Coordinates of C-alpha atoms in Angstrom, one line a residue:
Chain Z
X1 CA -37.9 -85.2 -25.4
X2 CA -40.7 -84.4 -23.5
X3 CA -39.2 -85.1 -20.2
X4 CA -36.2 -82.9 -21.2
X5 CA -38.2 -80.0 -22.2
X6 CA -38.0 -76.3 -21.2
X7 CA -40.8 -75.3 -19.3
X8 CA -42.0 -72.5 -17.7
X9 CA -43.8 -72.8 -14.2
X10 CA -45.7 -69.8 -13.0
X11 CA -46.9 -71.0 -9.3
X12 CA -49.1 -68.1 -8.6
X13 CA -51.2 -67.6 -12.3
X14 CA -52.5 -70.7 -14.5
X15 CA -50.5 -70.2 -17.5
X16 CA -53.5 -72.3 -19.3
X17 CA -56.0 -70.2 -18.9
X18 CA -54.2 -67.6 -20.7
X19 CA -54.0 -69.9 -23.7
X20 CA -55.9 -68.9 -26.6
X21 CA -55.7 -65.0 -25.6
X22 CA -54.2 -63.2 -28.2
X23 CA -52.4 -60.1 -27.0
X24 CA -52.0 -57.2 -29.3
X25 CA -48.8 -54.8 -29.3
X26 CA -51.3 -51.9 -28.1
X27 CA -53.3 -53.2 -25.7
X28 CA -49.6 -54.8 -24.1
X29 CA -48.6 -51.2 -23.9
X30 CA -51.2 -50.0 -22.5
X31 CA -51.8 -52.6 -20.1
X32 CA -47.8 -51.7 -19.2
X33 CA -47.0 -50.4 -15.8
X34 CA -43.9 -51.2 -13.8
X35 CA -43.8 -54.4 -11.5
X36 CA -43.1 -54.2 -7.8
X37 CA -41.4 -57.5 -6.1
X38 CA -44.4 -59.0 -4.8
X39 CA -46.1 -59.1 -8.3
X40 CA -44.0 -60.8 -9.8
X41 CA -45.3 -64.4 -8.8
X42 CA -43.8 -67.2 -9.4
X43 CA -41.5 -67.4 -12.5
X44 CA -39.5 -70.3 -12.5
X45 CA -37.4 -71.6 -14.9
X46 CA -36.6 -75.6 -15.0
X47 CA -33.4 -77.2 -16.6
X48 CA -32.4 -79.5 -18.2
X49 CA -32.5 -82.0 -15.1
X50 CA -35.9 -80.8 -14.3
X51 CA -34.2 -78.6 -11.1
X52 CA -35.3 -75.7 -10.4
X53 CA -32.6 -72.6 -11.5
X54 CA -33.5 -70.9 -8.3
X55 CA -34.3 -67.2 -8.9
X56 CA -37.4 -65.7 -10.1
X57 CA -36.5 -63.7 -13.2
X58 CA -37.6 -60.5 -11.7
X59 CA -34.6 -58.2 -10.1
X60 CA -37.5 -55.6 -9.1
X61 CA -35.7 -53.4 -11.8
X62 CA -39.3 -51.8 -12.4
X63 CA -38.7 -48.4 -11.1
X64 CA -36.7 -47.3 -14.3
X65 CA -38.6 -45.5 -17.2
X66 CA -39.1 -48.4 -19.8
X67 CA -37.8 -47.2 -23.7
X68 CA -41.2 -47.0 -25.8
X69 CA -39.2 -48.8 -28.7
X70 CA -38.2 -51.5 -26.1
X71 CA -42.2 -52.0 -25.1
X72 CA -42.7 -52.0 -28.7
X73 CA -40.5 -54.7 -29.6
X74 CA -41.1 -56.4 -26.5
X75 CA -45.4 -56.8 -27.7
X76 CA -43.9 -57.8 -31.0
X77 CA -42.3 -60.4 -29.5
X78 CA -45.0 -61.7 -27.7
X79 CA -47.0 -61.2 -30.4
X80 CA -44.4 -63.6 -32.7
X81 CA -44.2 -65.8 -29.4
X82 CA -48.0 -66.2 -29.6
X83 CA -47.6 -67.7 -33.3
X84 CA -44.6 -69.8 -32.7
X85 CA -47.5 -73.4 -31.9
X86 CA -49.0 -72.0 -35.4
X87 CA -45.7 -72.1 -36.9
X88 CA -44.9 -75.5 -36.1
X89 CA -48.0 -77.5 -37.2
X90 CA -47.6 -75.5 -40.6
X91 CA -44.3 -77.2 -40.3
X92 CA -45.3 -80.6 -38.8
X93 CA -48.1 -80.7 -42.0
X94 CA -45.5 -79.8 -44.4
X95 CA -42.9 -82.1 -43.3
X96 CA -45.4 -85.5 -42.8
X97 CA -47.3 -85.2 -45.8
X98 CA -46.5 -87.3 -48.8
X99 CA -45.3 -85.5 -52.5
X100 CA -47.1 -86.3 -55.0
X101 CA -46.1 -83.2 -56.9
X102 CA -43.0 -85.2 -59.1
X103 CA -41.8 -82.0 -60.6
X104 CA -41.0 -79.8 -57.3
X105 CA -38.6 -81.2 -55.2
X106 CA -40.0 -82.8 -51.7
X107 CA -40.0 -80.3 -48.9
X108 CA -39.9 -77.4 -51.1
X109 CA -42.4 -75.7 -49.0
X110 CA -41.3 -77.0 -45.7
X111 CA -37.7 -75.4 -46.8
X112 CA -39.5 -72.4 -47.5
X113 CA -41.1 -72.1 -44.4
X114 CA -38.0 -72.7 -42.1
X115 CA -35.9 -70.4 -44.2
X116 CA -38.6 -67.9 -42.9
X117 CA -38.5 -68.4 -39.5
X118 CA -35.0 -68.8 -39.7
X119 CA -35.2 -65.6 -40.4
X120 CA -37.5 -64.0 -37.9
X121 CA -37.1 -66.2 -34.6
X122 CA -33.5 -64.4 -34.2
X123 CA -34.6 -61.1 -35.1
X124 CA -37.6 -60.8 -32.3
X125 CA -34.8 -62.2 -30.2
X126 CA -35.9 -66.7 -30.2
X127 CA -32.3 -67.5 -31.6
X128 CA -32.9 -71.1 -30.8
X129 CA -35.6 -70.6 -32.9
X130 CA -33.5 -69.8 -35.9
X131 CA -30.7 -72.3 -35.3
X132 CA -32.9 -74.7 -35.0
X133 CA -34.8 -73.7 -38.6
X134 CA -31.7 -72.7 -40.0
X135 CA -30.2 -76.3 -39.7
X136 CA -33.0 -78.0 -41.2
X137 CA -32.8 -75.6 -43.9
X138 CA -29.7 -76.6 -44.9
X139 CA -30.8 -80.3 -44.7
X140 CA -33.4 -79.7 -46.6
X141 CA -31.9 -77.6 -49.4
X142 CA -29.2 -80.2 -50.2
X143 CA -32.6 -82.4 -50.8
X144 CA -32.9 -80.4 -54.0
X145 CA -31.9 -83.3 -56.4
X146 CA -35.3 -85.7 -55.4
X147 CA -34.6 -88.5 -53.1
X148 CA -35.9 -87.8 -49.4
X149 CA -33.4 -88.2 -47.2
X150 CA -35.0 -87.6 -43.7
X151 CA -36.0 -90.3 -42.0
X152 CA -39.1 -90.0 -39.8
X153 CA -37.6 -90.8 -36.6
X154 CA -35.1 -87.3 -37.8
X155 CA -38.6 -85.5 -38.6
X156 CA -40.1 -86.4 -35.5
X157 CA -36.9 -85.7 -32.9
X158 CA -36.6 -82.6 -34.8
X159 CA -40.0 -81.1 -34.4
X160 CA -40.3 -82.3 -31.2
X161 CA -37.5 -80.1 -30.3
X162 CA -39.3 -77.2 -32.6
X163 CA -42.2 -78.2 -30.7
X164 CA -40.8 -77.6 -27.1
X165 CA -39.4 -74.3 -28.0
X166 CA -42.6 -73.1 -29.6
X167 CA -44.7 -73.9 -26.1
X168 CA -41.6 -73.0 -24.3
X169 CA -41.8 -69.3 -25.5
X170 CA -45.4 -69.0 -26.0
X171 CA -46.0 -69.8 -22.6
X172 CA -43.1 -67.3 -21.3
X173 CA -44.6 -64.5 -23.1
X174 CA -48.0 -65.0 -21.8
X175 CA -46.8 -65.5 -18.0
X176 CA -45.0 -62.5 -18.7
X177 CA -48.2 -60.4 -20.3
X178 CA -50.4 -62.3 -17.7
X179 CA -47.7 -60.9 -14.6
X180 CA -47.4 -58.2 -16.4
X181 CA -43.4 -58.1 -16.4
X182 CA -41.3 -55.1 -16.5
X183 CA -39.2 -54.8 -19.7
X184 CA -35.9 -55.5 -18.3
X185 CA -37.5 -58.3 -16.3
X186 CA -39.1 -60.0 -20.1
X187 CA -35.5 -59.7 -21.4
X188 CA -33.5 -61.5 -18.8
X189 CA -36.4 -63.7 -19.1
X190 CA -36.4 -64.6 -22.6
X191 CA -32.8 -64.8 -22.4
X192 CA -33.1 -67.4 -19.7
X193 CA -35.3 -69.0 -21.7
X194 CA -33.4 -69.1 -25.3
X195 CA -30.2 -69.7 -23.6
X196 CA -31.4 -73.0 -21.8
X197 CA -33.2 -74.4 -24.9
X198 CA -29.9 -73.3 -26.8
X199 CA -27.9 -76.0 -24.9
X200 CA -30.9 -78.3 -25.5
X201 CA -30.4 -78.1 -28.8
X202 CA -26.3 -78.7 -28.9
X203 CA -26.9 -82.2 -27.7
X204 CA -30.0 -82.6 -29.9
X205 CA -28.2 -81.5 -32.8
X206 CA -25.7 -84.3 -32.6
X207 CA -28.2 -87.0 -31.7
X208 CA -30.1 -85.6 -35.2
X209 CA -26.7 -85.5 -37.3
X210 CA -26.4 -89.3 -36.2
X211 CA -29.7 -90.0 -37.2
X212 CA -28.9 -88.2 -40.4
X213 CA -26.1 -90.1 -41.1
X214 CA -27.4 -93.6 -40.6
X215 CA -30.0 -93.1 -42.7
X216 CA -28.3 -91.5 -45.9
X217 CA -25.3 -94.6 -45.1
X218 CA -28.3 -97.3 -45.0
X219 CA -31.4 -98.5 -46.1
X220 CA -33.1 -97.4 -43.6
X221 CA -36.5 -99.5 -43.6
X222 CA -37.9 -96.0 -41.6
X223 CA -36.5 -93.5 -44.6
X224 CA -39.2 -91.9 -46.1
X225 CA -39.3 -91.8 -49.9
X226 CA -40.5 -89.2 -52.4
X227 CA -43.5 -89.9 -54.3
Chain U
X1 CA -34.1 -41.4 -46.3
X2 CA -37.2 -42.6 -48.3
X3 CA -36.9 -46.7 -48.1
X4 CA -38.2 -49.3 -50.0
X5 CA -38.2 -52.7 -48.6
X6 CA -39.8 -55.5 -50.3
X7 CA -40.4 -58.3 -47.4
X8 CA -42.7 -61.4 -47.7
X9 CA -42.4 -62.4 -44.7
X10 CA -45.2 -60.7 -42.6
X11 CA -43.4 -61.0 -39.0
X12 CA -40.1 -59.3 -40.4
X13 CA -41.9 -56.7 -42.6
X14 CA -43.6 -55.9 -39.7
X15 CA -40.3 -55.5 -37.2
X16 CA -38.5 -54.1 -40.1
X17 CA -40.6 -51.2 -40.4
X18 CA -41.1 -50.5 -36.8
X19 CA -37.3 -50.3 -36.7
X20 CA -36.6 -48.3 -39.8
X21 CA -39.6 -45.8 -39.0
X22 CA -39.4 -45.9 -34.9
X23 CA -35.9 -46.1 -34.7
X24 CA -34.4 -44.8 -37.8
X25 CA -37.2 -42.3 -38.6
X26 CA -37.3 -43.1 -41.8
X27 CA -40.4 -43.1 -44.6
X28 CA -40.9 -46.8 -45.5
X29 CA -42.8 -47.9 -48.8
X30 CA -43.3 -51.9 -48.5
X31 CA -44.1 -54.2 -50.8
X32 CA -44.8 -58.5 -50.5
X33 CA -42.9 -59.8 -53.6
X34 CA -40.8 -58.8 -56.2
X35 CA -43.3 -57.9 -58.8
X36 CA -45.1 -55.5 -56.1
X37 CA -41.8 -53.9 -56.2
X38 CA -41.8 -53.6 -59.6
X39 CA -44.4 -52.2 -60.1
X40 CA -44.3 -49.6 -57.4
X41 CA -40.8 -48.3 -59.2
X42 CA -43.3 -48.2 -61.9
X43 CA -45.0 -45.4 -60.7
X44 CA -42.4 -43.5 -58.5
X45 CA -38.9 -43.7 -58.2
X46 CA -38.3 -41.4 -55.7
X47 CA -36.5 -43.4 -53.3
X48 CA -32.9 -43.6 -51.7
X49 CA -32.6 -46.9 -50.9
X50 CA -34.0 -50.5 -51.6
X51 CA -34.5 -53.2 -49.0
X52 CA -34.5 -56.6 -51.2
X53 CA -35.4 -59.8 -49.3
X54 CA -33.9 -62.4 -51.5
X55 CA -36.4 -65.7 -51.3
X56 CA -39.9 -63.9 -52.7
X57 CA -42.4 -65.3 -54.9
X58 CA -42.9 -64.7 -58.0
X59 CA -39.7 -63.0 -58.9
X60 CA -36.8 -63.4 -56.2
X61 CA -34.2 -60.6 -54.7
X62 CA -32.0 -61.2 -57.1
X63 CA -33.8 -61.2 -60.2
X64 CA -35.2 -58.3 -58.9
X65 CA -31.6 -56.4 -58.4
X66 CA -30.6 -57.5 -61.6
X67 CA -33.4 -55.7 -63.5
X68 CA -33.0 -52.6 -61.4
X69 CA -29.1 -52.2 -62.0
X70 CA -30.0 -52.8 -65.5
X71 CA -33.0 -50.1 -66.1
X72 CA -31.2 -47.0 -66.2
X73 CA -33.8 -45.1 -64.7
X74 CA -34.0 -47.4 -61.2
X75 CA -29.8 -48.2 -61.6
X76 CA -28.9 -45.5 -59.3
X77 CA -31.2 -46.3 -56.6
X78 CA -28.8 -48.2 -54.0
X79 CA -30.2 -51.4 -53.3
X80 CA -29.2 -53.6 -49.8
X81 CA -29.9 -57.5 -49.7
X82 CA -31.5 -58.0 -45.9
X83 CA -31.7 -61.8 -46.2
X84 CA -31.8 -65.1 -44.4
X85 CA -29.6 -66.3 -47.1
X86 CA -26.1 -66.2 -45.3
X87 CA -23.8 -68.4 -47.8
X88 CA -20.8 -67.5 -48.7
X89 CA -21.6 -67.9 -52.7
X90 CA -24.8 -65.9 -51.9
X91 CA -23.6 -63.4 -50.4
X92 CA -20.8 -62.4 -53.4
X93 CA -23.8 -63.0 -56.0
X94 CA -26.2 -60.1 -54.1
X95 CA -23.0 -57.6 -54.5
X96 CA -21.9 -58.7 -58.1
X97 CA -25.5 -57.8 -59.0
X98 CA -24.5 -54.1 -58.0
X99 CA -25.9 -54.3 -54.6
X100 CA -23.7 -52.1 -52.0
X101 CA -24.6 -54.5 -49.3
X102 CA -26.2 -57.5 -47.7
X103 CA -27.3 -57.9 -44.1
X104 CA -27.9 -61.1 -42.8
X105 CA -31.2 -62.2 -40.7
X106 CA -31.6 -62.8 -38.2
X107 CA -30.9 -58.5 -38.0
X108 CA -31.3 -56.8 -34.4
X109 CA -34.0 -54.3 -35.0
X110 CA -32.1 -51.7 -32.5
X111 CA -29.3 -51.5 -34.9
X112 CA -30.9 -52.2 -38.3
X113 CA -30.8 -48.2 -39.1
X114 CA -27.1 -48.3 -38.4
X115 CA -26.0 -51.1 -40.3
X116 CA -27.7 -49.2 -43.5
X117 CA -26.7 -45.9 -42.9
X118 CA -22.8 -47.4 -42.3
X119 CA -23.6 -49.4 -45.7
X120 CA -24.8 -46.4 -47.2
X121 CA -22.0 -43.9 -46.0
X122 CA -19.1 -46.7 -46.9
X123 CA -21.2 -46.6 -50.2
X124 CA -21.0 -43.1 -51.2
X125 CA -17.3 -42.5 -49.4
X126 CA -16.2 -45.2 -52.1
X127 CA -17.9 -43.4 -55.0
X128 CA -16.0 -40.6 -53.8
X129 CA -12.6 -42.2 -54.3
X130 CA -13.3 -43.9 -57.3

């Protein structure tokens, strides 16, 4: 999964460094100002072979007035980018610990959480984000009746593909706050970005369906039970 | 209009707001669950339109609808489901409760105002007829 992942490559800023900022809508808009060509750095995008996609995801489109509701929803997204890691250890600890509770079904909280996000990644514009959730949802809803039917090897593939998209988009939106990206630039960006991971996600939604499958038709030694 | 959305859900209250107040220019009351709601009806009822998320603690969406539509001072508030709940069955339960719509998350926040003042409009054309 890892080798397959998304990732974002900025040649001329280290994207680590930026880690741990937080960036609040405000102080996104005020640091705003349009880009010129040469500030844009190096954006690249990688795909699913690990090739480059060529372009940077600037078109030097800075010169146009940017939309105050567009900057506004573009430091929200950044701002829901920035939580996306957060969001999937509260998933990863909900999903891998044991239920002791015998009364509420397993991954009651788990299901809770995705329906969330499944919820909000579309709407700040990660669709992946809610595909993803939205799928596990329904997985974990028809769980209802007791018996755990995810496997671990479905729980792990799965939120290693959470996992990827989560750093994939965190680390866009801080490139992007850190090169300071014009508005139309972040959009084709994020795009890009959601698009890529979205055909990620077609080929790792069948491997997980088969994983599914085999281990509601067997007895899987690897299923993990309900307490 | 004078909204009240009852959201949960922190990131979408937040986009939801900026979208209905920013965009839509509307007044927006919020509240976290469904007894907030409640018990902000409680104390005013002057408002022309509910927001319901359906998956809240304490008392869910629907519960929530159903109490309005039966209260005849909060019955003829207009309530809209904005939910992640996007089944088929769910979907016909929010209306049957006397909702006059439901808008499915993931919402675009450019068009949210819209979507409720096209609900709202189909809404009142259709109390027309009738």
């Amino acid at each position: 999964m890892r080798a397959r992942q998304h990732s974002v490559r900025n040649q001329s800023v280290n994207i680590d460094s930026a880690l741990g900022k937080s960036y609040p809508a405000q102080q996104i808009i005020k640091k705003y100002r349009p880009l010129d060509e040469t500030s844009l750095g190096g954006l690249h995008f990688m795909n699913t072979d690990g090739n480059n996609s060529g372009n940077n995801c600037g078109n030097n489109s800075g010169s146009s007035a940017p939309n105050p509701i567009d900057l506004e929803i573009m430091a929200l997204q950044y701002e829901y980018a920035a939580q996306l890691p957060a969001k999937h250890s509260e998933l990863k600890a909900l999903l891998l610990t044991e239920h002791k509770e015998a009364a509420r079904p397993p991954n009651a909280d788990a299901m809770r959480l995705c329906h969330k996000i499944a919820g909000s990644g579309g709407t700040y514009g990660f669709k992946t984000i809610t595909d993803a959730c939205r799928y596990l949802e329904n997985i974990l809803q028809k769980n209802n009746a007791g018996s755990n039917i995810l496997c671990a090897t479905f729980t792990e593939r799965w939120l290693a593909y959470f996992g990827a998209c989560a750093e994939t988009f965190n680390k866009l939106a801080k490139a992007a706050v850190t090169n300071q990206l014009h508005i139309q630039e972040w959009k084709l960006a994020l795009t890009r970005a959601d698009n890529a991971l979205h055909k990620v996600w077609l080929s790792e939604q069948q491997a997980l369906n088969l994983l599914l499958q085999k281990s509601i038709n067997s007895d899987n030694p690897d299923t993990r039970k309900a307490a | 209009m004078n909204i009240l959305l009852a959201e949960d859900d922190m990131d979408i209250r937040q986009v939801a707001v900026m979208s209905l107040t920013r965009i839509g220019h509307h007044v927006v009351t919020t509240a976290s669950n469904g007894e907030e709601i409640l018990d902000i009806l409680k104390q005013s009822k002057d408002f022309d339109l509910i927001l319901l998320d359906v998956m809240m603690p304490m008392i869910d969406g629907f519960e929530v609808c159903r109490r309005l539509k039966a209260d005849p001072t909060t019955t003829g508030i207009p309530v809209i489901f904005l939910t992640a709940k996007a089944q088929t069955h769910e979907h016909q339960l929010g209306l049957s409760l006397g909702a006059i719509g439901y808008i499915i998350k993931p919402f675009d926040p450019m068009i949210l105002s819209k979507q409720i003042l096209s609900i709202v409009e189909s809404a009142t054309h259709e109390a027309e007829q009738s």
